[in-house]
Coordinates of C-alpha atoms in Angstrom, one line a residue:
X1 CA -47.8 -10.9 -51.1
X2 CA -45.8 -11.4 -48.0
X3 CA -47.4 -13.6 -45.4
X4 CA -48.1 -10.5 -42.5
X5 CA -49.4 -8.3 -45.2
X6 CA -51.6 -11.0 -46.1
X7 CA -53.0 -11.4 -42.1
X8 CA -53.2 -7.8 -41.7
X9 CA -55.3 -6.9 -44.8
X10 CA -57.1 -9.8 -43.6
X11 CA -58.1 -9.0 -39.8
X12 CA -58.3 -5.3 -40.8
X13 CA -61.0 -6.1 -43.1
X14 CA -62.7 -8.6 -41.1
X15 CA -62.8 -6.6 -38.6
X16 CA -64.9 -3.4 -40.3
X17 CA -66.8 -5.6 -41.9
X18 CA -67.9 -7.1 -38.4
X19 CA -68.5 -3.6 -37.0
X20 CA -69.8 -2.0 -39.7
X21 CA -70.9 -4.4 -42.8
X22 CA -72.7 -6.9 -41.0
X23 CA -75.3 -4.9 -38.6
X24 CA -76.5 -2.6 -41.8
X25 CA -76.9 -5.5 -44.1
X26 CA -79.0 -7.6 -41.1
X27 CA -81.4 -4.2 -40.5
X28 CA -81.5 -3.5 -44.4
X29 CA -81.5 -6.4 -46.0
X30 CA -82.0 -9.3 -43.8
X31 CA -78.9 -10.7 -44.7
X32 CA -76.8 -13.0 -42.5
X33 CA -73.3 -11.7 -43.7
X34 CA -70.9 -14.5 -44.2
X35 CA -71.1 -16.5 -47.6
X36 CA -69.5 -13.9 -49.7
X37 CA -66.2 -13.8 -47.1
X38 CA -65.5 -17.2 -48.5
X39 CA -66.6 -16.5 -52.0
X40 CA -63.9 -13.8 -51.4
X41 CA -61.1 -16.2 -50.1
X42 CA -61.9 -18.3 -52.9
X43 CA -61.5 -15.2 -55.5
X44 CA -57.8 -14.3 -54.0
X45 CA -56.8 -18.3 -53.4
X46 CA -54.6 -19.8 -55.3
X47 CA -57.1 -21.0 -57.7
X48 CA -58.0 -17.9 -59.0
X49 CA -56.2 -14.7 -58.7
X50 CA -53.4 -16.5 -56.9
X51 CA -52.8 -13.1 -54.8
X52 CA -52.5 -15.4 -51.6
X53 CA -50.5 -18.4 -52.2
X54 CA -51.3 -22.0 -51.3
X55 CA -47.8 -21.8 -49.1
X56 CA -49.0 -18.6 -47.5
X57 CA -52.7 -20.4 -46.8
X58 CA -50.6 -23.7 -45.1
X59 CA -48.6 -21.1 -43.1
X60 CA -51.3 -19.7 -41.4
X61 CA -52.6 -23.7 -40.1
X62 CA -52.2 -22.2 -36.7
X63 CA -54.1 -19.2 -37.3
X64 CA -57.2 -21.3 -38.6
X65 CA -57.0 -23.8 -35.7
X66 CA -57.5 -21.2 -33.1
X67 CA -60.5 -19.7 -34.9
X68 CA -61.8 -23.3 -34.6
X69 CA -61.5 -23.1 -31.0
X70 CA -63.0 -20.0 -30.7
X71 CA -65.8 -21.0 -33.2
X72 CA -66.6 -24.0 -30.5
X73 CA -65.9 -21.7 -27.6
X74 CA -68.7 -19.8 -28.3
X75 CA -71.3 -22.5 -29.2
X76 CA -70.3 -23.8 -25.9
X77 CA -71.8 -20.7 -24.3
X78 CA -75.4 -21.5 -25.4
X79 CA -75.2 -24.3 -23.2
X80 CA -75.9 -22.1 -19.6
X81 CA -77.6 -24.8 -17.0
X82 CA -80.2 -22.9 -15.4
X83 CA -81.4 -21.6 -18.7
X84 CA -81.7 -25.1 -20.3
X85 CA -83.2 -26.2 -17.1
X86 CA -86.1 -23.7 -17.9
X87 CA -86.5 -25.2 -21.4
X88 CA -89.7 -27.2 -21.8
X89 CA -88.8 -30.8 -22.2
X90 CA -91.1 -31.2 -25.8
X91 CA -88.8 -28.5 -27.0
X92 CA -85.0 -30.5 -26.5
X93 CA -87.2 -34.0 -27.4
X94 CA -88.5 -32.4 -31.1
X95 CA -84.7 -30.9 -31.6
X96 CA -82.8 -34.1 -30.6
X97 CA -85.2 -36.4 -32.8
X98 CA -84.8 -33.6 -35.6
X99 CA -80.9 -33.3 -35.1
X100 CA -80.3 -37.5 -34.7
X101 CA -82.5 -38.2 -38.3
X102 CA -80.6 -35.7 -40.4
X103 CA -77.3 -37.0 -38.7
X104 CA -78.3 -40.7 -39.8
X105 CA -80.0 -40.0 -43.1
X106 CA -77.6 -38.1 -44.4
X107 CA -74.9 -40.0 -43.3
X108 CA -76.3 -43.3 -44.9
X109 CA -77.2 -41.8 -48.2
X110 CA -73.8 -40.4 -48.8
X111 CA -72.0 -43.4 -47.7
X112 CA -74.1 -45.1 -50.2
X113 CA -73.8 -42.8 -52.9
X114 CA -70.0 -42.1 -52.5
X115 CA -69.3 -45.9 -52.2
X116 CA -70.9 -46.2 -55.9
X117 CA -69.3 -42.9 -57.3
X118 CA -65.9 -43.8 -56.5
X119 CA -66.2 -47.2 -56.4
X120 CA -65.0 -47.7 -53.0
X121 CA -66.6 -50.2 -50.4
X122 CA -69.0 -49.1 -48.0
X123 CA -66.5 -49.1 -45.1
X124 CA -63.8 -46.6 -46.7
X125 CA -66.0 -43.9 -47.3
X126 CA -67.7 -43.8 -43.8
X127 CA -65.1 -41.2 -43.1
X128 CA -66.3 -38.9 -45.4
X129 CA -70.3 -39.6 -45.0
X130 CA -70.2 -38.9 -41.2
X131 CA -68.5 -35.9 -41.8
X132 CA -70.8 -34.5 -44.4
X133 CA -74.0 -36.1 -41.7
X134 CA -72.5 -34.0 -38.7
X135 CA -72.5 -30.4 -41.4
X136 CA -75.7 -31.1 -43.1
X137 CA -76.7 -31.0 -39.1
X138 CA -75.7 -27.4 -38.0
X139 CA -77.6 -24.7 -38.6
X140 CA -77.0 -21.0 -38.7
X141 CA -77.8 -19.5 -35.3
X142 CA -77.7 -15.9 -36.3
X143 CA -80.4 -16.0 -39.1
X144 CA -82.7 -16.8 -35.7
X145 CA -80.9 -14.9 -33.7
X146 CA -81.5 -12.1 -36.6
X147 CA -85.3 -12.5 -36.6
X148 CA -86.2 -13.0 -33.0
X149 CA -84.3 -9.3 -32.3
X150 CA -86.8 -7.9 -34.3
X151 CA -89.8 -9.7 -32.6
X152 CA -92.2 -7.6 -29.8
X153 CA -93.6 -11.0 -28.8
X154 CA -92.0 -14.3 -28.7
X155 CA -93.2 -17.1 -29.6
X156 CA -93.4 -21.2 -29.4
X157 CA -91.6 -21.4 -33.1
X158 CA -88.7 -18.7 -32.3
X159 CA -87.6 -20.4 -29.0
X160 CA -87.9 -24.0 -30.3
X161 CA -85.7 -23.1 -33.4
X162 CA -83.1 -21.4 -31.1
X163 CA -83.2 -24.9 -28.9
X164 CA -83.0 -26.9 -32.7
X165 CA -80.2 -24.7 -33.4
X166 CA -78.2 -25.3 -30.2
X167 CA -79.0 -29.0 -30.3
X168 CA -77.8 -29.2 -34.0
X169 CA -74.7 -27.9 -32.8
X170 CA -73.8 -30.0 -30.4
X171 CA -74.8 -33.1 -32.3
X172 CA -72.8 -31.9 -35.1
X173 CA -69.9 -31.3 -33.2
X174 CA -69.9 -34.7 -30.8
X175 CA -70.1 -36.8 -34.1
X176 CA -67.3 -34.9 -35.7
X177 CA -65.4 -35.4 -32.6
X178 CA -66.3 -38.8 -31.9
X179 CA -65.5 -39.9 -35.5
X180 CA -61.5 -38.2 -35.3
X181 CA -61.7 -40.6 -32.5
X182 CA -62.7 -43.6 -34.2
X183 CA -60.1 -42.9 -37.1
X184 CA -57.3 -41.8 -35.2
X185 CA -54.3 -43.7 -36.0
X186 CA -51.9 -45.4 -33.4
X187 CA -49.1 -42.6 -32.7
X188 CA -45.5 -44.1 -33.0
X189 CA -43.8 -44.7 -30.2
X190 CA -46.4 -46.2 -28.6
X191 CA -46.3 -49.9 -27.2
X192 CA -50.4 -49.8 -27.1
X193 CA -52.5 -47.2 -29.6
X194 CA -55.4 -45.6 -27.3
X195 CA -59.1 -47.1 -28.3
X196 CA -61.4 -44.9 -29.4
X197 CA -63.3 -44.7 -25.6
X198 CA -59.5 -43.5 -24.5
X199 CA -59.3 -40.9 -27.4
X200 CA -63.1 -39.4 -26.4
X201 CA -61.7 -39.7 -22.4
X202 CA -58.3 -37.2 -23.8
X203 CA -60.7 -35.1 -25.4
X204 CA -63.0 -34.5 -22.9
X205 CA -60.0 -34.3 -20.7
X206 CA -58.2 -31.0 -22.9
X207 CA -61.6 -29.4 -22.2
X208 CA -62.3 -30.1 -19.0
X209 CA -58.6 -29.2 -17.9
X210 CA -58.9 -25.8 -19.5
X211 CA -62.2 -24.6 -18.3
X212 CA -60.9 -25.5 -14.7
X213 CA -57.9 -23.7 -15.0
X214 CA -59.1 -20.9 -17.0
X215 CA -62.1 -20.7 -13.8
X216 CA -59.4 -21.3 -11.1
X217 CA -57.7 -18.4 -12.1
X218 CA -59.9 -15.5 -14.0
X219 CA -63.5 -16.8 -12.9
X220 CA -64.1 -13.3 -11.5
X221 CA -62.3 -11.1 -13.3
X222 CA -64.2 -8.5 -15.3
X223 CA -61.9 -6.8 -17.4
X224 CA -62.0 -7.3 -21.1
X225 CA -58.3 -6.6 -21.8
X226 CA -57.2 -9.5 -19.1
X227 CA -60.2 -11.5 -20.4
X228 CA -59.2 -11.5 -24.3
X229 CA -55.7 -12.2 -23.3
X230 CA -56.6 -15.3 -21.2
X231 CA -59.1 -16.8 -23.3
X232 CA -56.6 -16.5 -25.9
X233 CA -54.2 -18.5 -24.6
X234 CA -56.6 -21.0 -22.8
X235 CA -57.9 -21.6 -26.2
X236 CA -55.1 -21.4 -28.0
X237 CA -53.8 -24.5 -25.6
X238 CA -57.0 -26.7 -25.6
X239 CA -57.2 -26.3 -30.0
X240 CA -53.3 -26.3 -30.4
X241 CA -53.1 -29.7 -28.1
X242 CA -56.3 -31.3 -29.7
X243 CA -54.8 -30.3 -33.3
X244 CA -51.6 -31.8 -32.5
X245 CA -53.1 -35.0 -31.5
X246 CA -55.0 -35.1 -34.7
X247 CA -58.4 -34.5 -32.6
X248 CA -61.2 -31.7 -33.3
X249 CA -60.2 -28.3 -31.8
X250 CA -64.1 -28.3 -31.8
X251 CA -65.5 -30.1 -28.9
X252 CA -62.8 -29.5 -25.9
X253 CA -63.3 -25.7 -26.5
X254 CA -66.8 -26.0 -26.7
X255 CA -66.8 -27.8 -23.7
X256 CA -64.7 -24.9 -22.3
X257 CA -66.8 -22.6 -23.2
X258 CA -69.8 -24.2 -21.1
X259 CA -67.7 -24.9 -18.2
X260 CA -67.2 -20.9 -18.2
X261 CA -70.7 -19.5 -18.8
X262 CA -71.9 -21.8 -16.2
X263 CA -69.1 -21.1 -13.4
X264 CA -68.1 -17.4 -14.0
X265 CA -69.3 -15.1 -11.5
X266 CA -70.1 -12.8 -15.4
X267 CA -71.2 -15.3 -17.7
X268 CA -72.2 -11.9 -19.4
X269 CA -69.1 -10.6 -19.5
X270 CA -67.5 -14.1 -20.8
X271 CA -70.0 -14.4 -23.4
X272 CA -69.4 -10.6 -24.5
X273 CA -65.9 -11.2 -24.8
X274 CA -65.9 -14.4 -26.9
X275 CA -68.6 -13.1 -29.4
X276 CA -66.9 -9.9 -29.6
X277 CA -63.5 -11.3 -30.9
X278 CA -65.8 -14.2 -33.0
X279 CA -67.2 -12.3 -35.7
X280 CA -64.3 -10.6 -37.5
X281 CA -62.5 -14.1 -36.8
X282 CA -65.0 -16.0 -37.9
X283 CA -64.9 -13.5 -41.1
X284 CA -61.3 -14.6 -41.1
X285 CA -61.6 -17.7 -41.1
X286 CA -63.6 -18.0 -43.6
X287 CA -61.7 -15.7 -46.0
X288 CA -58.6 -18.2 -45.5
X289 CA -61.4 -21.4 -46.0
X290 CA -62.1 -20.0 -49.5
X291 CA -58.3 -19.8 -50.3
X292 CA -57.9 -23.3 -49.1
X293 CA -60.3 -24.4 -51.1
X294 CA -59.6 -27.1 -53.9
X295 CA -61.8 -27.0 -56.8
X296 CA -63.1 -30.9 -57.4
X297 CA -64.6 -31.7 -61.0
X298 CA -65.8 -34.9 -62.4
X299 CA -67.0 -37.1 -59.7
X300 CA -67.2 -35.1 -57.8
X301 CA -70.4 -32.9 -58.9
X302 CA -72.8 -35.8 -58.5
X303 CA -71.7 -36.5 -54.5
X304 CA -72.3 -32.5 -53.9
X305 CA -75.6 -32.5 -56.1
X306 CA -76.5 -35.5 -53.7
X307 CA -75.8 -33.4 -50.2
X308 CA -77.5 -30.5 -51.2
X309 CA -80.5 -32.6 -52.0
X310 CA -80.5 -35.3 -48.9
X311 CA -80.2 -32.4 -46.5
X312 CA -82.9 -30.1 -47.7
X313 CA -84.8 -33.5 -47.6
X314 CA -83.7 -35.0 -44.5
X315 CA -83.6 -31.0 -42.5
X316 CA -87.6 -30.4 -43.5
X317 CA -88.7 -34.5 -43.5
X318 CA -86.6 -34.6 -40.0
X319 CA -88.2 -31.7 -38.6
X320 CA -91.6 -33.1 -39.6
X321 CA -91.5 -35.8 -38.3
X322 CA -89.9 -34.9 -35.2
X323 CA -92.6 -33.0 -34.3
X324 CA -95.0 -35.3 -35.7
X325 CA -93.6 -37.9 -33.0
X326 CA -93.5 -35.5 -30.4
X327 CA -97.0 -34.5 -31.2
X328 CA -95.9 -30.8 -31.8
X329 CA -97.0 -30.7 -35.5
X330 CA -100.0 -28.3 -35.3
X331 CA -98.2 -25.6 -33.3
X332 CA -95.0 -25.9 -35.3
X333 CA -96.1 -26.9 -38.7
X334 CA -95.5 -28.9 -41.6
X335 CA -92.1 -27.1 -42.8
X336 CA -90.8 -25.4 -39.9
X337 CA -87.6 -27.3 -40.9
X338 CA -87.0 -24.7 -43.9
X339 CA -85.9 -21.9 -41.1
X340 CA -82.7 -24.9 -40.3
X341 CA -82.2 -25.0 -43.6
X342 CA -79.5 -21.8 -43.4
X343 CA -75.6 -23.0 -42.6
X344 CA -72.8 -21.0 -41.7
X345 CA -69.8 -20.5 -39.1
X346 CA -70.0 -24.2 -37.7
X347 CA -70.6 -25.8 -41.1
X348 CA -67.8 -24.3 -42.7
X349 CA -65.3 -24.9 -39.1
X350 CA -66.5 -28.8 -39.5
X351 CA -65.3 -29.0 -42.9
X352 CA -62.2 -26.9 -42.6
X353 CA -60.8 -29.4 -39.6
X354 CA -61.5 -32.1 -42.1
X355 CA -59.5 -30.6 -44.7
X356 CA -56.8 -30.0 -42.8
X357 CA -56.0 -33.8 -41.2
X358 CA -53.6 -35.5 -42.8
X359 CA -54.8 -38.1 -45.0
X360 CA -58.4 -37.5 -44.8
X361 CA -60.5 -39.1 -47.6
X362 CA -62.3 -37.3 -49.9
X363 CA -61.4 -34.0 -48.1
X364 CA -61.8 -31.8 -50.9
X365 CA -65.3 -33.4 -51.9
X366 CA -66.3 -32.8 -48.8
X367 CA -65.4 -28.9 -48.3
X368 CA -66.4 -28.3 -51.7
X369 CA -69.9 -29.6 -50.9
X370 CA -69.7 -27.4 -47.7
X371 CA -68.9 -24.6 -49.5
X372 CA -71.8 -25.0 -52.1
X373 CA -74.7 -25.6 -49.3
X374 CA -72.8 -22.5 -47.7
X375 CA -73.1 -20.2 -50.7
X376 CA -76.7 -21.3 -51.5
X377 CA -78.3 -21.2 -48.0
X378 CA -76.8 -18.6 -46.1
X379 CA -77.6 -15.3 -47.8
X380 CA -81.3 -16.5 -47.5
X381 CA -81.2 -18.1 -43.4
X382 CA -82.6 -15.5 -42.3
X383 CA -85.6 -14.9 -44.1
X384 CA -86.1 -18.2 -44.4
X385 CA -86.7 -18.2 -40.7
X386 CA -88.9 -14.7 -41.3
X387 CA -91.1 -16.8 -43.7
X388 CA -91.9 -19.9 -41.0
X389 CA -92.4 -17.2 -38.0
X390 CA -94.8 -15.4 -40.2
X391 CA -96.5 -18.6 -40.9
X392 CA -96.9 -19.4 -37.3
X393 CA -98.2 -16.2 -36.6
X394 CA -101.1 -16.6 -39.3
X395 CA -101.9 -19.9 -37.9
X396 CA -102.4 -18.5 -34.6
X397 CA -104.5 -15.6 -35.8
X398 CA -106.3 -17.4 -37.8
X399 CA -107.0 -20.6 -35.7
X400 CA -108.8 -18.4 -32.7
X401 CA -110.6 -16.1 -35.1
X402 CA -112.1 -19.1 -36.4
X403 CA -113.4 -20.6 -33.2
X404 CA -114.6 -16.8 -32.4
X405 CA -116.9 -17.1 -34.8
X406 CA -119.0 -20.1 -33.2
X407 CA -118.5 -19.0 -29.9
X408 CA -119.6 -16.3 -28.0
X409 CA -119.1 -12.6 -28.4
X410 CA -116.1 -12.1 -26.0
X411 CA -114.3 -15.3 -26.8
X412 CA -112.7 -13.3 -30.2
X413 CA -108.6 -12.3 -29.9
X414 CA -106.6 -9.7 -30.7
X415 CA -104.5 -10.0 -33.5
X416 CA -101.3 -8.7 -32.0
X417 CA -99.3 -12.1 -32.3
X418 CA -100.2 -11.7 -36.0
X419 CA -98.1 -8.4 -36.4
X420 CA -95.2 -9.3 -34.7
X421 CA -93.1 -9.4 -37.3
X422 CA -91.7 -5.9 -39.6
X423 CA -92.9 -5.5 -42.5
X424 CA -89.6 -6.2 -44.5
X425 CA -89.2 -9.6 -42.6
X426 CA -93.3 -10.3 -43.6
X427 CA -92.7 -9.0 -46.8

């Protein structure tokens, strides 16, 4: 199968899937489409059916380097100023304590198990351990983002996971970017290799440079044709350039995309327009993530056994303890980390840039664990995060009702935070 046939079965599909697929399956089912897009790519790799080609898969690099930027694009919009001004400061304190323990735990334990499964010191498998620390961070936004539509009342629980979730991403994605710093080899030519500080400096600097120029020129421009077009080619410069330079398309576009919500005259219209173009691209993406995946056996299966179990562990055992610290423990609960356990888009972006650098070790170990904690946790995200909202909302009815009954007469509630959620989400 020719290479353009290949991109336009591709997009076409992705693309009625996104419009048509996904929003029944969330109002039916509860499902957070995604997982079976790469179980899909997977199926027609080169692995299995071999309908697309590992040369066609390498040929379409580019292609999957621009969804990266667009993938970081739009996590960058979460990050609007004045709204996280209004967020209460226990809320960023239990996500950052929450987001910073998975990131170490995980991060330590799979340095230390990879180091004995491959025999390999400690030191030459960092690589690979930080990597798999900065996924086992992330957490699928829409499985939230899911639920809390279908909320008549919000509550403490839904807005501090959608703070955990934007805080996961932005840990995830600053270790991943830091680390491509830290390993990034001298380029020739060069009479003096940049440090790592001067690699962080030129990656800031790619985003910075393109959210000034993409604001100096289009910050109030409002229609979607001319806004698709030029966030196209802004991002298509910042992820290109940060690609080329062996860097991760991932934080200089998301730092783009915050530099746009928060100085566009329509940070509506901007954030329309990237999450419009995101889904079937993300669907994309992920189709050609499947077909570049590399089935590992062996020594393998123990190291992915190990990740799915540390981050389950370190997710609900971070999350408790965070708020345990932050003394938030009796209004979240004991295992409000099972609504982070979900991964998706960001996960499966993180691994894919590690695949695809050149000489990366234990690339394929790591995207097949990625692609296992994918397949296992994102079908379920979202009512995952239906069972801990319905949990909150028990507590709640239950604590008052229960303090009604030594108090006076008029001191009783009404149960209508109880009901908040439908009855197939409670169900």
């Amino acid at each position: 199968m020719s290479a353009g046939l290949v991109l336009v079965v591709v997009v076409a599909g992705a693309y009625l899937a996104a419009h048509l697929v996904f929003e029944w399956l969330a109002r039916r089912f509860l499902i957070v489409s995604g997982a079976e897009y790469l179980l899909l790519g997977i199926l027609i790799g080169p692995n299995v059916s071999n309908l697309v080609s590992a040369s066609v898969v390498s040929s379409f690099a580019p292609f999957m380097v621009l969804a990266l930027g667009w993938t970081g694009a739009v996590i960058g919009t979460q990050f609007h100023l004045p709204t996280l001004l209004r967020v209460r400061a226990r809320y960023s304190q239990v996500a950052f304590l929450e987001a910073l323990l998975t990131l170490v735990v995980v991060t330590a334990v799979m340095a230390v198990g990879l180091a004995a499964q491959f025999e390999r010191p400690t030191a030459a498998v960092l690589e690979p351990a930080v990597t798999l620390g900065a996924i086992a961070t992330t957490s699928s936004l829409w499985g939230i983002a899911l639920i809390t539509r279908r909320l008549r009342h919000r509550a403490v629980i839904v807005r501090q996971l959608e703070v955990a979730a934007a805080v996961d991403a932005f840990v995830g994605i600053t270790a991943f970017g830091l680390l491509l710093c830290w390993r990034h080899a001298a380029p020739p030519g060069l009479a003096r290799a940049p440090t790592t500080t001067e690699w962080a400096v030129i990656t800031v600097a790619i985003g910075a440079v393109g959210g000034a120029l993409f604001h100096l020129f289009l910050h109030g421009e409002r229609k979607p044709d001319r806004l698709y077009v030029s966030l196209i080619g802004a991002l298509t410069l910042a992820s290109g350039a940060a690609a080329h330079l062996q860097l991760s398309p991932l934080l200089p576009t998301m730092l783009i995309g915050a530099i746009l919500i928060n100085t566009s005259r329509n940070p509506a219209t901007i954030r329309d327009a990237l999450n419009t173009v995101h889904r079937p691209l993300y669907y994309v993406l992920l189709v050609f993530a499947g077909a570049a995946w590399r089935p590992t056996v062996g020594a393998a299966l123990l190291p992915v056994l190990l990740f799915l179990a540390i981050r389950t562990a370190a997710k609900m055992g971070g999350a408790d303890l965070a708020a345990r610290l932050a003394g938030t423990r009796g209004t979240l609960g004991p295992d409000w980390g099972r609504a982070l356990l979900g991964q998706g888009r960001l996960a499966t972006a993180i691994a894919l840039n590690y695949l695809i650098l050149d000489g990366a070790p234990l690339a394929e170990v790591v995207f097949t664990a990625t692609v296992a904690s994918v397949l296992l946790t994102d079908l379920a995200s979202a009512r995952l995060v239906a069972s801990v909202v319905r949990q909150y909302r028990e507590r709640r009815a239950a604590r008052p009702l229960a303090g009604a009954m030594a108090g006076p007469p008029g001191a009783a509630p009404t149960a209508a935070e109880a009901n908040d959620l439908p009855a197939e989400a409670a169900g």
